[in-house]
GROMACS .gro file of C-alpha atoms in nm:
model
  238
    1UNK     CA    1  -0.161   2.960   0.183
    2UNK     CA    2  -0.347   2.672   0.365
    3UNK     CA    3  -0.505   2.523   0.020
    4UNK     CA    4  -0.184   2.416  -0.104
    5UNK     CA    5  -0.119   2.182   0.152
    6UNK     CA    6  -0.474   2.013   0.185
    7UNK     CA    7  -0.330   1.737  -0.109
    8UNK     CA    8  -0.016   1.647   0.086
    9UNK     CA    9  -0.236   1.637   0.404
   10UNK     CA   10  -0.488   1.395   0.248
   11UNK     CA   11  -0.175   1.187   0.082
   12UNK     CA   12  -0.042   1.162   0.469
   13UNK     CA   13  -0.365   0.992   0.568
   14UNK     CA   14  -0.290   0.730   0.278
   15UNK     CA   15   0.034   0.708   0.439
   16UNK     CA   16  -0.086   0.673   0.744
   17UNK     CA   17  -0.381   0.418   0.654
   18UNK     CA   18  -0.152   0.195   0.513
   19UNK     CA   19   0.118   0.169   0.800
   20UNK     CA   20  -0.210   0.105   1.037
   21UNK     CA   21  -0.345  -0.172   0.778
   22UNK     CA   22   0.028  -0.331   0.791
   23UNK     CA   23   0.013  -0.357   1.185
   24UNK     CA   24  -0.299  -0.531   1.182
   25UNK     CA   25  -0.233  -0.774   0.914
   26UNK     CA   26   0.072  -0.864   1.140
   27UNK     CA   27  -0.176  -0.943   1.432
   28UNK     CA   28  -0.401  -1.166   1.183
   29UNK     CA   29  -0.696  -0.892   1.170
   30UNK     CA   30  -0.739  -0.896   0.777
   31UNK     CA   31  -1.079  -0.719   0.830
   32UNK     CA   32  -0.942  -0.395   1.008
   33UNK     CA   33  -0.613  -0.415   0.765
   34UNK     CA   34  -0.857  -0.447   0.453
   35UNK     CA   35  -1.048  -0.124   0.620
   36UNK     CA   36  -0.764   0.060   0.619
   37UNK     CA   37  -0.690  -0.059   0.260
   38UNK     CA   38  -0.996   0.108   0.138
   39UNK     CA   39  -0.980   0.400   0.360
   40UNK     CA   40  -0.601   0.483   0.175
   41UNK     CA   41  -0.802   0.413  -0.168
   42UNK     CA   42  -0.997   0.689  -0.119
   43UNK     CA   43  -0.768   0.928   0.004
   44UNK     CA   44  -0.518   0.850  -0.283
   45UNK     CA   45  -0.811   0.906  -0.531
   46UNK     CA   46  -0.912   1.243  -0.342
   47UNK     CA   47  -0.609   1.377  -0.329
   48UNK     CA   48  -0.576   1.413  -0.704
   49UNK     CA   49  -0.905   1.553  -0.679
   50UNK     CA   50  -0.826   1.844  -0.428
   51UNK     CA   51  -0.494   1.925  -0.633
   52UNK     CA   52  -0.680   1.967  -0.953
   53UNK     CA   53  -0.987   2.174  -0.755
   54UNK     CA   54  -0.697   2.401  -0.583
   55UNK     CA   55  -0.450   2.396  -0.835
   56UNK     CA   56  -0.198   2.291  -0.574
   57UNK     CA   57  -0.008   2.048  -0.703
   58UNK     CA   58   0.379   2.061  -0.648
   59UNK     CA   59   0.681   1.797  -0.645
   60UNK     CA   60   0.719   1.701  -0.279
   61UNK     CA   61   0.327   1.556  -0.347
   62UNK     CA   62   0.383   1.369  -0.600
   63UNK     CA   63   0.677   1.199  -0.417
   64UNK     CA   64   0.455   1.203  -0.133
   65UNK     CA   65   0.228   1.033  -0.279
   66UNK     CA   66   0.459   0.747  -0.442
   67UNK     CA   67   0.580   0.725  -0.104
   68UNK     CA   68   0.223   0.633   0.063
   69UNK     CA   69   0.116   0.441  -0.225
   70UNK     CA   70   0.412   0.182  -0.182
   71UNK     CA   71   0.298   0.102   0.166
   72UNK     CA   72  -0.051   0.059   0.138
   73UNK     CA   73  -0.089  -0.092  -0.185
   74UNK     CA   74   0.281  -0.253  -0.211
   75UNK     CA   75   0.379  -0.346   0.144
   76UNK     CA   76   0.019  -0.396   0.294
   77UNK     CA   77  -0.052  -0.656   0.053
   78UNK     CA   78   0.209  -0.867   0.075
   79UNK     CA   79   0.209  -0.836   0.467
   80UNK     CA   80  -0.206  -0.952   0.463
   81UNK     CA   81  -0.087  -1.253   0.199
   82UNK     CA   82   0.250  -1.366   0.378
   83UNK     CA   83   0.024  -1.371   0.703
   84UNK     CA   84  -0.285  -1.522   0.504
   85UNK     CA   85  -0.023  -1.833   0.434
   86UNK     CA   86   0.091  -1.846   0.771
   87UNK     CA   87  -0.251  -1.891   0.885
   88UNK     CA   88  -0.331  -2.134   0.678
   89UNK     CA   89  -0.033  -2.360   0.686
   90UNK     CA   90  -0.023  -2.284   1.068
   91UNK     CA   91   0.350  -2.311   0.979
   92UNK     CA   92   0.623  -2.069   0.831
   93UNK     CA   93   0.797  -2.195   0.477
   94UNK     CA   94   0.976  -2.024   0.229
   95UNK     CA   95   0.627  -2.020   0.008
   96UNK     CA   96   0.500  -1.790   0.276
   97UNK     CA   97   0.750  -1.526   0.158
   98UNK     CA   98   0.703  -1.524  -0.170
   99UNK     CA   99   0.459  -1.260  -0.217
  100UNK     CA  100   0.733  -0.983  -0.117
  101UNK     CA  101   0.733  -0.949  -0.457
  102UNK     CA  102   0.424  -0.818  -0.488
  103UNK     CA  103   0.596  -0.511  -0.237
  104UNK     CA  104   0.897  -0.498  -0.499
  105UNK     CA  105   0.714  -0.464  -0.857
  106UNK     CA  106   0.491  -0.202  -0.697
  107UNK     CA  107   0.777   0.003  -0.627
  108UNK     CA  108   0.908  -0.002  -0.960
  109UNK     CA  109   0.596   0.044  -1.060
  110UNK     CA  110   0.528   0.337  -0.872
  111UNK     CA  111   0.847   0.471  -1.008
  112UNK     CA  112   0.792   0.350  -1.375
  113UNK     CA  113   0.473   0.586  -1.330
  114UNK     CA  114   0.648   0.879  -1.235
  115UNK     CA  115   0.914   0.895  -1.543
  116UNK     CA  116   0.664   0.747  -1.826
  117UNK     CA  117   0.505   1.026  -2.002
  118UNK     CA  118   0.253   0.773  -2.175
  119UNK     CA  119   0.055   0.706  -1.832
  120UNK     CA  120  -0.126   1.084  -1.789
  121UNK     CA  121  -0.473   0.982  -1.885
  122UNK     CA  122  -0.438   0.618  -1.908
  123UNK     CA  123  -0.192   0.315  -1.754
  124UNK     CA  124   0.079   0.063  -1.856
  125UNK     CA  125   0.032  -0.206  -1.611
  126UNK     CA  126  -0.160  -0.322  -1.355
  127UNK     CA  127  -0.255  -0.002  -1.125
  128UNK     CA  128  -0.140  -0.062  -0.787
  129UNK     CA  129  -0.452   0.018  -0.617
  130UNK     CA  130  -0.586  -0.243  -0.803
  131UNK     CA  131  -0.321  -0.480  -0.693
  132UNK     CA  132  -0.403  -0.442  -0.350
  133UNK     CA  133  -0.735  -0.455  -0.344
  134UNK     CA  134  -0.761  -0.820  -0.501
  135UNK     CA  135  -0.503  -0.901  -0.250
  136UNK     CA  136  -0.697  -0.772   0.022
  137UNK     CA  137  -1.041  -0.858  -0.082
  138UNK     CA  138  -0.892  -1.225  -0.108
  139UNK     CA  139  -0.759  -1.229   0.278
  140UNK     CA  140  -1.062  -1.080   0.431
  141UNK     CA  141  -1.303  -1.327   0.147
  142UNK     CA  142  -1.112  -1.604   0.326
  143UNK     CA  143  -1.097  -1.459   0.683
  144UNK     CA  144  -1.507  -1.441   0.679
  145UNK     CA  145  -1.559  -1.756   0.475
  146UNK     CA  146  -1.340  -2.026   0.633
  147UNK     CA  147  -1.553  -2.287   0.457
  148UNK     CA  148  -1.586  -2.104   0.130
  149UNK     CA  149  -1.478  -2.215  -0.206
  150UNK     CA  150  -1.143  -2.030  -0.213
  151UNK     CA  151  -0.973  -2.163   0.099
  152UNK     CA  152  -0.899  -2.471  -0.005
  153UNK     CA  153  -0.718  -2.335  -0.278
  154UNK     CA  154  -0.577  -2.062  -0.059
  155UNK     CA  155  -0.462  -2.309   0.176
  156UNK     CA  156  -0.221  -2.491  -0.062
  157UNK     CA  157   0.106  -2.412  -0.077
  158UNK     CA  158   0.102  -2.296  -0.477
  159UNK     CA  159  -0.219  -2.069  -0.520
  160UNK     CA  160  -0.087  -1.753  -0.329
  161UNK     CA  161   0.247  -1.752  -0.527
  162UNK     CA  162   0.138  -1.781  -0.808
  163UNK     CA  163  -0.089  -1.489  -0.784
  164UNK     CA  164   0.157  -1.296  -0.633
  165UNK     CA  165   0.356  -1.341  -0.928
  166UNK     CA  166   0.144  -1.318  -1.199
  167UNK     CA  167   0.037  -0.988  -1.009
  168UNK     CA  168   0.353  -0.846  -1.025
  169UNK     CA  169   0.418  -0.966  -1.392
  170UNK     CA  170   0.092  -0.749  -1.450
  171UNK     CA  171   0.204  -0.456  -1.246
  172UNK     CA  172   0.502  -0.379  -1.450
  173UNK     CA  173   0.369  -0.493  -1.776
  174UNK     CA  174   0.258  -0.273  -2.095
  175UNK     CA  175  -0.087  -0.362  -2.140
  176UNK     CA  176  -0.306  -0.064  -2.171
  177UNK     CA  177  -0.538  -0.024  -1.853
  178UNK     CA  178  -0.812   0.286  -1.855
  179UNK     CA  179  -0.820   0.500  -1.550
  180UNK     CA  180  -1.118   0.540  -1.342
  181UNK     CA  181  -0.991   0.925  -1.288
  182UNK     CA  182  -1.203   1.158  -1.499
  183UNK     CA  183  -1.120   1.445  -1.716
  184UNK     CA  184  -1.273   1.695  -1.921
  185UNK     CA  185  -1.030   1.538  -2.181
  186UNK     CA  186  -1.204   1.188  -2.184
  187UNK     CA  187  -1.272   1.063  -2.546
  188UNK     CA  188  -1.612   0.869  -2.629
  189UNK     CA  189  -1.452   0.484  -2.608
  190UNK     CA  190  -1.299   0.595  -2.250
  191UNK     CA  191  -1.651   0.651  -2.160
  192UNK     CA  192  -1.811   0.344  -2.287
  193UNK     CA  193  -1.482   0.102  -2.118
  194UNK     CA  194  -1.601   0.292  -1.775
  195UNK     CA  195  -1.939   0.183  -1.826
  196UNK     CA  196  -1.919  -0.164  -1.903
  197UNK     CA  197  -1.705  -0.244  -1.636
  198UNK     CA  198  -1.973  -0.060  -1.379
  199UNK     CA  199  -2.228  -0.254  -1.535
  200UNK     CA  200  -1.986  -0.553  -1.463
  201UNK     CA  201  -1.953  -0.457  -1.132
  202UNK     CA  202  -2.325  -0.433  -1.068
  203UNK     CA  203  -2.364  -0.783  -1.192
  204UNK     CA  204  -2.066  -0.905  -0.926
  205UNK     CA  205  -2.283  -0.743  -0.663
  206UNK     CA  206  -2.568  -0.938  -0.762
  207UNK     CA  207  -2.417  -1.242  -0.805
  208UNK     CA  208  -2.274  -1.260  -0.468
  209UNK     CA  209  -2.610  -1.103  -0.324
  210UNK     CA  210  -2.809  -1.375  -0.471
  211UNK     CA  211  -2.550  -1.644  -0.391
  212UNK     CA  212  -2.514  -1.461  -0.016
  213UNK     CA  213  -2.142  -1.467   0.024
  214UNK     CA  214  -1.955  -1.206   0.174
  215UNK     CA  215  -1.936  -0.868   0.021
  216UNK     CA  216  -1.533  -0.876  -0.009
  217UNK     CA  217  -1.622  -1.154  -0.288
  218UNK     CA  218  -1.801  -0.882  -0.526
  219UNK     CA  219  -1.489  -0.630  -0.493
  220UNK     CA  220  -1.249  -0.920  -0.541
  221UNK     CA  221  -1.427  -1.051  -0.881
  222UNK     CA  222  -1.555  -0.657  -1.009
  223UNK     CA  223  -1.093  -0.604  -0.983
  224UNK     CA  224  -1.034  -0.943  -1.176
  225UNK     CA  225  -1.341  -0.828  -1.418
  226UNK     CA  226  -1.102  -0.497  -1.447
  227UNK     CA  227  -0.776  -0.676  -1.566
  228UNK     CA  228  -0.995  -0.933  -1.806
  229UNK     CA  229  -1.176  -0.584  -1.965
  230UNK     CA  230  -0.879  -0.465  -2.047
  231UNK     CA  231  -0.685  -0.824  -2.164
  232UNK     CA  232  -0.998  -0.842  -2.423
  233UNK     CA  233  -0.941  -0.448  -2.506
  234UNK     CA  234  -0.567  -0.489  -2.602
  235UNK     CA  235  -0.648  -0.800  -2.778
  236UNK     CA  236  -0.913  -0.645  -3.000
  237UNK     CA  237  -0.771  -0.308  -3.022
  238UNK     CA  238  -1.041  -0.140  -2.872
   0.00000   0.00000   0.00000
């Protein structure tokens, strides 16, 4: 039947997204490479969606979808940062390479997923979706803003490395993270962790509405709000 192979089909356009995001961040084009970013966000969150509505799930999607999810959230974001440094610098160093391992710890994140039996309704670890989209919100923050606060700091030769790395260190961690994926199965706390960090959000949004930066700036801060939610939750058991 047709159905079954609607999820694989939508986990082909994340694929496909994020080989199209890594040829632009090779030209420079952070905004079209961010774009394409997003677009392979929400195809990775629909196809979960479309396998629970048809009940088509089956093993060559879920490598499938491992598979897209290392390029566009694994190798797109370290291609948009190593570029972002070029840029920059107007010069290639071995700094500029460093956030490869951004590409690396998602993969063995990715895997680490796919063999942990803990991570069904919740995560170990920074999800890699999340990952990328700080990276990416970053490049096109400082692609729009060339005056703004953060490229002085993103010029350096020592900010994007050390995110890079403290990204990865967060990727393949075991601090609790909620999911954003819903389920009949959610408990009460669940609830109230995904509605404090929309209400977060909001306020993001109106921060950087009020202070009229560029949009990327509320999705970069509402992903950092995400990991400091969930720093606070594991530190007060919540």
């Amino acid at each position: 039947m047709i159905k079954k192979y609607i999820p694989d089909f939508i986990t082909s356009m994340n694929l496909l997204c994020g080989v199209v995001g890594v040829v632009f961040a090779f030209r420079g084009r952070f905004d079209y490479a961010f774009y394409a970013m997003l677009a392979g966000a929400v195809f990775d969150f629909c196809d979960g969606l479309a396998a629970r509505a048809l009940d088509a799930y089956s093993d060559l999607g879920k490598e499938l979808d491992s598979l897209a999810d290392v390029v566009t959230f694994g190798v797109l974001p370290s291609v948009m940062f190593i570029n972002l440094m070029k840029a920059c610098s107007f010069s290639e160093t071995l700094w500029c390479w460093a956030p490869v391992c951004i590409a690396v710890f998602s993969g063995i994140r990715l895997a680490k997923f796919n063999v942990d039996e803990r991570q069904h309704d919740s995560f170990l670890g920074l999800p890699t979706p999340a990952c990328a989209i700080i990276c990416g919100s970053l490049c096109y923050f400082t692609a729009f803003e060339p005056d703004g606060f953060l490229c002085s700091l993103v010029a350096g030769p020592v900010f994007i490395p050390v995110i890079s790395v403290v990204l990865s260190a967060l990727l393949v961690c075991e601090l609790p993270m909620f999911s954003m994926k819903f389920s009949s199965k959610d408990t009460a706390i669940l609830k109230r962790k995904r509605l404090a960090f929309a209400v977060n959000c909001l306020l993001c949004v109106a921060i950087v509405l009020i202070v009229g930066l560029n949009w990327s700036l509320a999705v970069l801060l509402a992903f950092v709000v995400y990991i400091l939610m969930n720093v606070a939750f594991a530190l007060f058991k919540v």
